[in-house]
Amino acid sequence: MLGNVSGMSAPTYELNDGTTLPAIGFGTYPLQGEDGITAIQSAIEVGYRLLDTAVNYENEAEVGEAIRRSGIPRDQLQVASKVPGRDHGDAVASVRGSLERLGLDYLDLHLVHWPNPSVGKYVDAWRGLIEAQKEGLVRSIGVSNFSAEHLERIIDETGVTPSVNQIELHPYFPQAVMRDVNAGYGIRTESWSPLGKRQAPFSEPTVAAAAEKYDVTPGQVILRWHVELGSLPIPKSADPARQAQNLDVFGFELTDDEVAAISGLAEPDGRLFGGDPDTHEEM
Ligand SMILES: NC(=O)c1ccc[n+]([C@@H]2O[C@H](COP(=O)([O-])OP(=O)(O)OC[C@H]3O[C@@H](n4cnc5c(N)ncnc54)[C@H](OP(=O)(O)O)[C@@H]3O)[C@@H](O)[C@H]2O)c1
């Protein structure tokens, strides 16, 4: 259920472990260096309260610095990072490394970045996150790019259900099956590359028509579509005006027909770069 809307700030979702997340977050890849800090600080200042980073984005230090420069109290921000494939054997140490680079003493959310099934260690990585949560290093734990089979295995073997599964999701790849699988476990779906990145479907007639009808931009229509699906998008923008625009999607609603029409833009293989978690691996 979405919580109340207040001003420009995003409503929140309650997760299956009792914690909450804003209904939209800020993606930080590939923001790095001084320009990256400026962009992330700007995102915080325009109102994002959930920041998505990862060890493999090599920008955790920049995220931490942007938080400090923003002056926003730590407890008003949520920070999420991810365990890379090479750290599956010691996820607790990986989380500690993330905290050190971020300059924080806890993370709000930590995910196993990719399952890397041929390596066969994603259950170990999940056990490590369960331990990190017990040690108080991270409030909430989840996964990214996990299929139904991967989810079933970690839940069966540990008895612990992830709070979040962050997956590729955009109008050309709406992930109906995985959204149902996640929902069946009470797992919140997060959408990566929510705008479709390089292939942003901004000029699709269904998107353009809704943008005109509601007097918003095509990007806002697409991000609102994620909200209507109940998935939490994490758009990235280095531009303050686009950052603010992307966050401002709680003042209008799409009809069921509009949501269905945008979902109907699905392509048989709509993935951006062939990131099938059964075969695509990242270390
Ligand atoms: N878990 C995973 O495996 C995984 C994989 C990929 C990504 N991610 C996460 O997902 C986040 C978002 O994904 P993404 O960056 O790949 O794709 P995205 O957010 O769908 O798209 C970002 C691109 O769209 C542009 N853009 C943003 N807002 C716009 C607007 N309103 N109008 C026009 N263009 C706009 C940005 O350019 P400007 O910066 O110039 O605005 C950027 O080029 C990443 O930052 C990362 O945190 C996770």
Tab-separated table of C-alpha atoms and ligand atoms in Angstrom:
chain	number	residue	atom	x	y	z
A	1	MET	CA	0.000	0.000	0.000
A	2	LEU	CA	1.193	3.514	-0.749
A	3	GLY	CA	1.286	5.847	2.241
A	4	ASN	CA	0.135	9.471	2.148
A	5	VAL	CA	1.475	12.001	-0.309
A	6	SER	CA	2.886	15.114	1.302
A	7	GLY	CA	4.034	17.963	-0.891
A	8	MET	CA	6.852	17.007	-3.246
A	9	SER	CA	8.095	14.129	-1.128
A	10	ALA	CA	7.334	10.623	-2.313
A	11	PRO	CA	4.836	8.396	-0.514
A	12	THR	CA	6.265	5.287	1.103
A	13	TYR	CA	5.931	1.511	0.861
A	14	GLU	CA	6.041	-0.711	3.907
A	15	LEU	CA	8.322	-3.691	3.250
A	16	ASN	CA	7.745	-7.267	4.436
A	17	ASP	CA	10.212	-6.730	7.313
A	18	GLY	CA	8.333	-3.697	8.678
A	19	THR	CA	10.742	-1.056	7.331
A	20	THR	CA	9.627	1.553	4.790
A	21	LEU	CA	11.067	2.904	1.537
A	22	PRO	CA	10.085	5.990	-0.484
A	23	ALA	CA	8.064	5.035	-3.581
A	24	ILE	CA	10.818	6.436	-5.841
A	25	GLY	CA	14.586	6.534	-5.436
A	26	PHE	CA	17.612	8.025	-7.150
A	27	GLY	CA	19.918	5.826	-9.257
A	28	THR	CA	23.549	6.897	-8.949
A	29	TYR	CA	25.275	4.890	-11.702
A	30	PRO	CA	27.547	6.136	-13.336
A	31	LEU	CA	27.906	9.348	-11.286
A	32	GLN	CA	31.493	9.679	-10.058
A	33	GLY	CA	34.051	12.279	-9.004
A	34	GLU	CA	33.296	15.906	-8.181
A	35	ASP	CA	30.584	16.113	-10.875
A	36	GLY	CA	29.035	12.987	-9.419
A	37	ILE	CA	28.994	14.437	-5.891
A	38	THR	CA	27.363	17.615	-7.249
A	39	ALA	CA	24.683	15.606	-9.062
A	40	ILE	CA	23.932	13.361	-6.070
A	41	GLN	CA	23.846	16.355	-3.688
A	42	SER	CA	21.446	18.068	-6.066
A	43	ALA	CA	19.212	14.972	-6.081
A	44	ILE	CA	19.064	15.059	-2.274
A	45	GLU	CA	18.299	18.784	-2.350
A	46	VAL	CA	15.435	18.390	-4.831
A	47	GLY	CA	13.905	15.814	-2.502
A	48	TYR	CA	15.107	12.249	-3.166
A	49	ARG	CA	15.334	10.320	0.085
A	50	LEU	CA	16.479	6.925	-1.274
A	51	LEU	CA	19.899	6.676	-2.953
A	52	ASP	CA	20.851	3.526	-4.896
A	53	THR	CA	24.544	2.699	-5.181
A	54	ALA	CA	26.664	-0.476	-5.451
A	55	VAL	CA	30.259	-1.551	-4.847
A	56	ASN	CA	30.591	-1.982	-8.595
A	57	TYR	CA	29.471	1.601	-9.344
A	58	GLU	CA	32.694	2.706	-7.639
A	59	ASN	CA	30.918	5.759	-6.252
A	60	GLU	CA	30.053	4.882	-2.655
A	61	ALA	CA	32.532	7.529	-1.442
A	62	GLU	CA	30.808	10.117	-3.648
A	63	VAL	CA	27.384	9.144	-2.266
A	64	GLY	CA	28.663	9.524	1.311
A	65	GLU	CA	30.232	12.894	0.546
A	66	ALA	CA	27.047	14.157	-1.147
A	67	ILE	CA	25.046	13.164	1.937
A	68	ARG	CA	27.418	15.069	4.233
A	69	ARG	CA	27.439	18.154	1.991
A	70	SER	CA	23.629	18.149	1.745
A	71	GLY	CA	23.264	18.699	5.482
A	72	ILE	CA	20.202	16.429	5.521
A	73	PRO	CA	20.264	14.328	8.709
A	74	ARG	CA	21.294	10.712	8.118
A	75	ASP	CA	18.057	9.347	9.554
A	76	GLN	CA	16.036	11.230	6.949
A	77	LEU	CA	17.862	9.479	4.090
A	78	GLN	CA	17.886	5.854	2.973
A	79	VAL	CA	20.997	4.409	1.385
A	80	ALA	CA	21.072	1.147	-0.556
A	81	SER	CA	24.150	-0.676	-1.841
A	82	LYS	CA	24.918	-4.101	-3.337
A	83	VAL	CA	27.274	-7.039	-2.861
A	84	PRO	CA	29.249	-7.710	-6.070
A	85	GLY	CA	29.748	-11.240	-7.418
A	86	ARG	CA	33.366	-11.422	-6.282
A	87	ASP	CA	32.250	-10.894	-2.666
A	88	HIS	CA	29.610	-13.643	-2.515
A	89	GLY	CA	31.866	-15.709	-0.251
A	90	ASP	CA	32.023	-12.974	2.422
A	91	ALA	CA	29.095	-10.621	2.183
A	92	VAL	CA	29.569	-9.353	5.757
A	93	ALA	CA	33.056	-8.090	4.893
A	94	SER	CA	31.634	-6.607	1.690
A	95	VAL	CA	28.995	-4.681	3.648
A	96	ARG	CA	31.683	-3.413	6.037
A	97	GLY	CA	33.704	-2.202	3.039
A	98	SER	CA	30.659	-0.363	1.678
A	99	LEU	CA	30.078	1.323	5.043
A	100	GLU	CA	33.693	2.413	5.202
A	101	ARG	CA	33.636	3.961	1.723
A	102	LEU	CA	30.273	5.616	2.407
A	103	GLY	CA	31.447	6.880	5.797
A	104	LEU	CA	28.227	5.573	7.385
A	105	ASP	CA	27.612	3.257	10.296
A	106	TYR	CA	24.603	1.453	8.816
A	107	LEU	CA	22.947	0.896	5.455
A	108	ASP	CA	19.189	1.006	5.041
A	109	LEU	CA	19.096	-1.651	2.343
A	110	HIS	CA	21.687	-4.026	0.937
A	111	LEU	CA	21.154	-6.315	-2.049
A	112	VAL	CA	22.933	-9.257	-3.663
A	113	HIS	CA	23.682	-7.524	-6.989
A	114	TRP	CA	23.518	-10.500	-9.405
A	115	PRO	CA	22.980	-14.214	-8.686
A	116	ASN	CA	25.845	-15.405	-10.951
A	117	PRO	CA	24.399	-18.955	-10.942
A	118	SER	CA	27.384	-20.611	-12.648
A	119	VAL	CA	29.543	-19.626	-9.646
A	120	GLY	CA	26.992	-21.171	-7.279
A	121	LYS	CA	27.538	-18.900	-4.277
A	122	TYR	CA	24.428	-16.716	-4.186
A	123	VAL	CA	22.974	-18.645	-1.235
A	124	ASP	CA	26.230	-17.934	0.667
A	125	ALA	CA	25.881	-14.250	-0.228
A	126	TRP	CA	22.301	-14.281	1.054
A	127	ARG	CA	23.384	-15.939	4.323
A	128	GLY	CA	26.016	-13.204	4.660
A	129	LEU	CA	23.391	-10.481	4.319
A	130	ILE	CA	21.224	-12.216	6.924
A	131	GLU	CA	24.238	-12.117	9.253
A	132	ALA	CA	24.965	-8.451	8.409
A	133	GLN	CA	21.382	-7.602	9.289
A	134	LYS	CA	21.682	-9.473	12.608
A	135	GLU	CA	24.848	-7.502	13.363
A	136	GLY	CA	22.986	-4.238	12.757
A	137	LEU	CA	25.115	-3.239	9.760
A	138	VAL	CA	22.072	-3.072	7.502
A	139	ARG	CA	18.387	-2.495	8.277
A	140	SER	CA	16.792	-4.326	5.367
A	141	ILE	CA	18.144	-6.981	2.976
A	142	GLY	CA	17.174	-7.948	-0.532
A	143	VAL	CA	18.347	-9.122	-3.922
A	144	SER	CA	18.701	-7.855	-7.453
A	145	ASN	CA	18.265	-9.675	-10.753
A	146	PHE	CA	16.961	-12.827	-9.042
A	147	SER	CA	14.692	-15.162	-11.050
A	148	ALA	CA	11.863	-17.255	-9.567
A	149	GLU	CA	14.259	-20.186	-9.230
A	150	HIS	CA	16.930	-18.122	-7.460
A	151	LEU	CA	14.353	-16.685	-5.046
A	152	GLU	CA	12.882	-20.094	-4.289
A	153	ARG	CA	16.318	-21.484	-3.493
A	154	ILE	CA	17.446	-18.776	-1.064
A	155	ILE	CA	14.085	-18.744	0.717
A	156	ASP	CA	13.976	-22.554	0.982
A	157	GLU	CA	17.546	-22.818	2.219
A	158	THR	CA	17.484	-19.959	4.747
A	159	GLY	CA	13.831	-19.374	5.647
A	160	VAL	CA	14.421	-15.643	5.087
A	161	THR	CA	12.522	-13.802	2.332
A	162	PRO	CA	14.146	-10.755	0.685
A	163	SER	CA	12.372	-7.441	1.214
A	164	VAL	CA	13.164	-6.217	-2.310
A	165	ASN	CA	14.068	-7.660	-5.732
A	166	GLN	CA	15.541	-4.941	-7.965
A	167	ILE	CA	15.123	-5.968	-11.617
A	168	GLU	CA	15.326	-4.462	-15.093
A	169	LEU	CA	11.882	-2.992	-15.729
A	170	HIS	CA	10.704	-0.425	-18.290
A	171	PRO	CA	7.952	-0.215	-20.914
A	172	TYR	CA	9.835	-2.419	-23.398
A	173	PHE	CA	10.431	-5.004	-20.652
A	174	PRO	CA	7.555	-4.784	-18.146
A	175	GLN	CA	8.397	-8.035	-16.291
A	176	ALA	CA	4.800	-9.182	-15.680
A	177	VAL	CA	5.923	-12.648	-14.561
A	178	MET	CA	8.639	-11.494	-12.157
A	179	ARG	CA	6.363	-8.817	-10.685
A	180	ASP	CA	3.839	-11.576	-9.902
A	181	VAL	CA	6.524	-13.855	-8.476
A	182	ASN	CA	7.837	-11.072	-6.234
A	183	ALA	CA	4.324	-10.103	-5.127
A	184	GLY	CA	3.578	-13.744	-4.275
A	185	TYR	CA	6.399	-13.648	-1.720
A	186	GLY	CA	5.506	-10.156	-0.470
A	187	ILE	CA	8.739	-8.855	-2.046
A	188	ARG	CA	8.694	-5.234	-3.282
A	189	THR	CA	9.807	-4.939	-6.907
A	190	GLU	CA	12.268	-2.138	-7.706
A	191	SER	CA	12.761	-1.057	-11.338
A	192	TRP	CA	16.263	-0.463	-12.675
A	193	SER	CA	16.724	1.516	-15.885
A	194	PRO	CA	13.094	2.594	-15.337
A	195	LEU	CA	13.167	5.055	-18.243
A	196	GLY	CA	14.606	2.467	-20.592
A	197	LYS	CA	17.899	4.369	-20.622
A	198	ARG	CA	19.206	4.676	-24.167
A	199	GLN	CA	15.982	3.377	-25.697
A	200	ALA	CA	13.651	5.617	-23.682
A	201	PRO	CA	10.201	5.137	-25.207
A	202	PHE	CA	9.387	8.832	-24.862
A	203	SER	CA	8.025	9.210	-28.375
A	204	GLU	CA	5.724	6.183	-28.292
A	205	PRO	CA	2.205	7.508	-29.102
A	206	THR	CA	0.645	6.034	-25.932
A	207	VAL	CA	3.261	7.788	-23.776
A	208	ALA	CA	3.123	11.056	-25.709
A	209	ALA	CA	-0.717	11.132	-25.594
A	210	ALA	CA	-0.783	10.651	-21.811
A	211	ALA	CA	1.903	13.325	-21.375
A	212	GLU	CA	-0.237	15.797	-23.309
A	213	LYS	CA	-3.445	14.824	-21.477
A	214	TYR	CA	-1.943	15.289	-17.985
A	215	ASP	CA	0.365	18.167	-18.959
A	216	VAL	CA	3.465	16.295	-17.839
A	217	THR	CA	6.568	15.024	-19.646
A	218	PRO	CA	6.906	11.566	-21.239
A	219	GLY	CA	9.454	10.688	-18.536
A	220	GLN	CA	6.899	11.501	-15.841
A	221	VAL	CA	4.305	9.294	-17.589
A	222	ILE	CA	6.727	6.369	-17.614
A	223	LEU	CA	7.721	6.842	-13.976
A	224	ARG	CA	4.048	7.138	-12.986
A	225	TRP	CA	3.446	3.846	-14.854
A	226	HIS	CA	5.954	2.187	-12.469
A	227	VAL	CA	4.082	3.655	-9.498
A	228	GLU	CA	0.765	2.328	-10.872
A	229	LEU	CA	2.380	-1.127	-11.240
A	230	GLY	CA	3.499	-0.964	-7.597
A	231	SER	CA	7.161	-1.071	-8.573
A	232	LEU	CA	9.692	1.355	-7.108
A	233	PRO	CA	11.672	3.143	-9.871
A	234	ILE	CA	15.196	4.501	-9.337
A	235	PRO	CA	15.765	6.908	-12.273
A	236	LYS	CA	19.199	8.443	-12.733
A	237	SER	CA	19.706	11.981	-13.954
A	238	ALA	CA	22.681	14.297	-13.604
A	239	ASP	CA	20.479	17.281	-14.425
A	240	PRO	CA	18.725	19.087	-11.506
A	241	ALA	CA	15.656	19.986	-13.595
A	242	ARG	CA	15.184	16.397	-14.815
A	243	GLN	CA	15.838	15.104	-11.288
A	244	ALA	CA	13.018	17.288	-9.948
A	245	GLN	CA	10.712	16.382	-12.825
A	246	ASN	CA	11.306	12.647	-12.315
A	247	LEU	CA	10.402	12.934	-8.637
A	248	ASP	CA	7.207	14.859	-9.321
A	249	VAL	CA	4.934	11.967	-10.331
A	250	PHE	CA	2.464	11.896	-7.444
A	251	GLY	CA	0.118	14.656	-8.611
A	252	PHE	CA	-1.642	12.686	-11.375
A	253	GLU	CA	-2.801	9.121	-12.050
A	254	LEU	CA	-2.934	6.996	-15.194
A	255	THR	CA	-6.103	5.065	-16.032
A	256	ASP	CA	-6.037	1.256	-16.125
A	257	ASP	CA	-6.256	1.441	-19.932
A	258	GLU	CA	-3.254	3.780	-20.109
A	259	VAL	CA	-1.241	1.501	-17.820
A	260	ALA	CA	-2.180	-1.500	-19.989
A	261	ALA	CA	-1.282	0.366	-23.192
A	262	ILE	CA	2.173	1.261	-21.859
A	263	SER	CA	2.697	-2.327	-20.672
A	264	GLY	CA	1.670	-3.315	-24.205
A	265	LEU	CA	4.870	-1.721	-25.530
A	266	ALA	CA	6.660	-4.896	-24.332
A	267	GLU	CA	9.025	-6.393	-26.879
A	268	PRO	CA	9.842	-10.129	-27.082
A	269	ASP	CA	13.377	-9.468	-25.931
A	270	GLY	CA	13.120	-5.964	-24.545
A	271	ARG	CA	16.162	-6.204	-22.282
A	272	LEU	CA	18.605	-3.311	-22.779
A	273	PHE	CA	21.802	-5.374	-22.922
A	274	GLY	CA	20.823	-9.025	-22.641
A	275	GLY	CA	20.976	-9.014	-18.841
A	276	ASP	CA	19.275	-12.385	-18.375
A	277	PRO	CA	20.184	-13.402	-14.792
A	278	ASP	CA	20.465	-17.065	-15.812
A	279	THR	CA	23.330	-16.235	-18.153
A	280	HIS	CA	24.565	-12.670	-17.561
A	281	GLU	CA	27.085	-12.557	-14.707
A	282	GLU	CA	28.850	-9.633	-13.058
A	283	MET	CA	31.723	-10.016	-10.651
B	1	LIG	N1	20.693	-3.769	-10.177
B	1	LIG	C1	21.218	-3.653	-11.370
B	1	LIG	O1	21.752	-4.628	-11.925
B	1	LIG	C2	21.181	-2.325	-12.075
B	1	LIG	C3	21.509	-2.239	-13.432
B	1	LIG	C4	21.437	-0.987	-14.052
B	1	LIG	C5	21.063	0.134	-13.319
B	1	LIG	N2	20.792	0.029	-11.984
B	1	LIG	C6	20.373	1.200	-11.173
B	1	LIG	O2	19.285	1.829	-11.829
B	1	LIG	C7	19.558	3.223	-11.961
B	1	LIG	C8	18.825	3.826	-13.144
B	1	LIG	O3	19.098	3.102	-14.326
B	1	LIG	P1	19.841	3.736	-15.583
B	1	LIG	O4	20.655	4.876	-15.159
B	1	LIG	O5	20.475	2.600	-16.276
B	1	LIG	O6	18.647	4.188	-16.541
B	1	LIG	P2	17.431	5.254	-16.486
B	1	LIG	O7	17.321	5.839	-15.125
B	1	LIG	O8	16.271	4.570	-17.088
B	1	LIG	O9	17.899	6.338	-17.529
B	1	LIG	C9	18.959	7.219	-17.277
B	1	LIG	C10	19.188	8.032	-18.548
B	1	LIG	O10	18.014	8.763	-18.871
B	1	LIG	C11	18.308	10.170	-18.889
B	1	LIG	N3	17.168	10.844	-18.256
B	1	LIG	C12	16.828	10.817	-16.933
B	1	LIG	N4	15.686	11.499	-16.730
B	1	LIG	C13	15.287	11.972	-17.917
B	1	LIG	C14	14.196	12.754	-18.342
B	1	LIG	N5	13.253	13.169	-17.465
B	1	LIG	N6	14.099	13.059	-19.659
B	1	LIG	C15	15.052	12.644	-20.532
B	1	LIG	N7	16.111	11.886	-20.205
B	1	LIG	C16	16.226	11.554	-18.900
B	1	LIG	C17	19.588	10.354	-18.126
B	1	LIG	O11	20.340	11.432	-18.648
B	1	LIG	P3	20.707	12.747	-17.766
B	1	LIG	O12	21.581	12.271	-16.633
B	1	LIG	O13	21.428	13.624	-18.741
B	1	LIG	O14	19.403	13.339	-17.304
B	1	LIG	C18	20.308	9.012	-18.392
B	1	LIG	O15	20.975	9.050	-19.636
B	1	LIG	C19	21.090	3.254	-12.070
B	1	LIG	O16	21.588	4.550	-11.846
B	1	LIG	C20	21.473	2.260	-11.019
B	1	LIG	O17	21.388	2.863	-9.727
B	1	LIG	C21	20.820	-1.189	-11.353
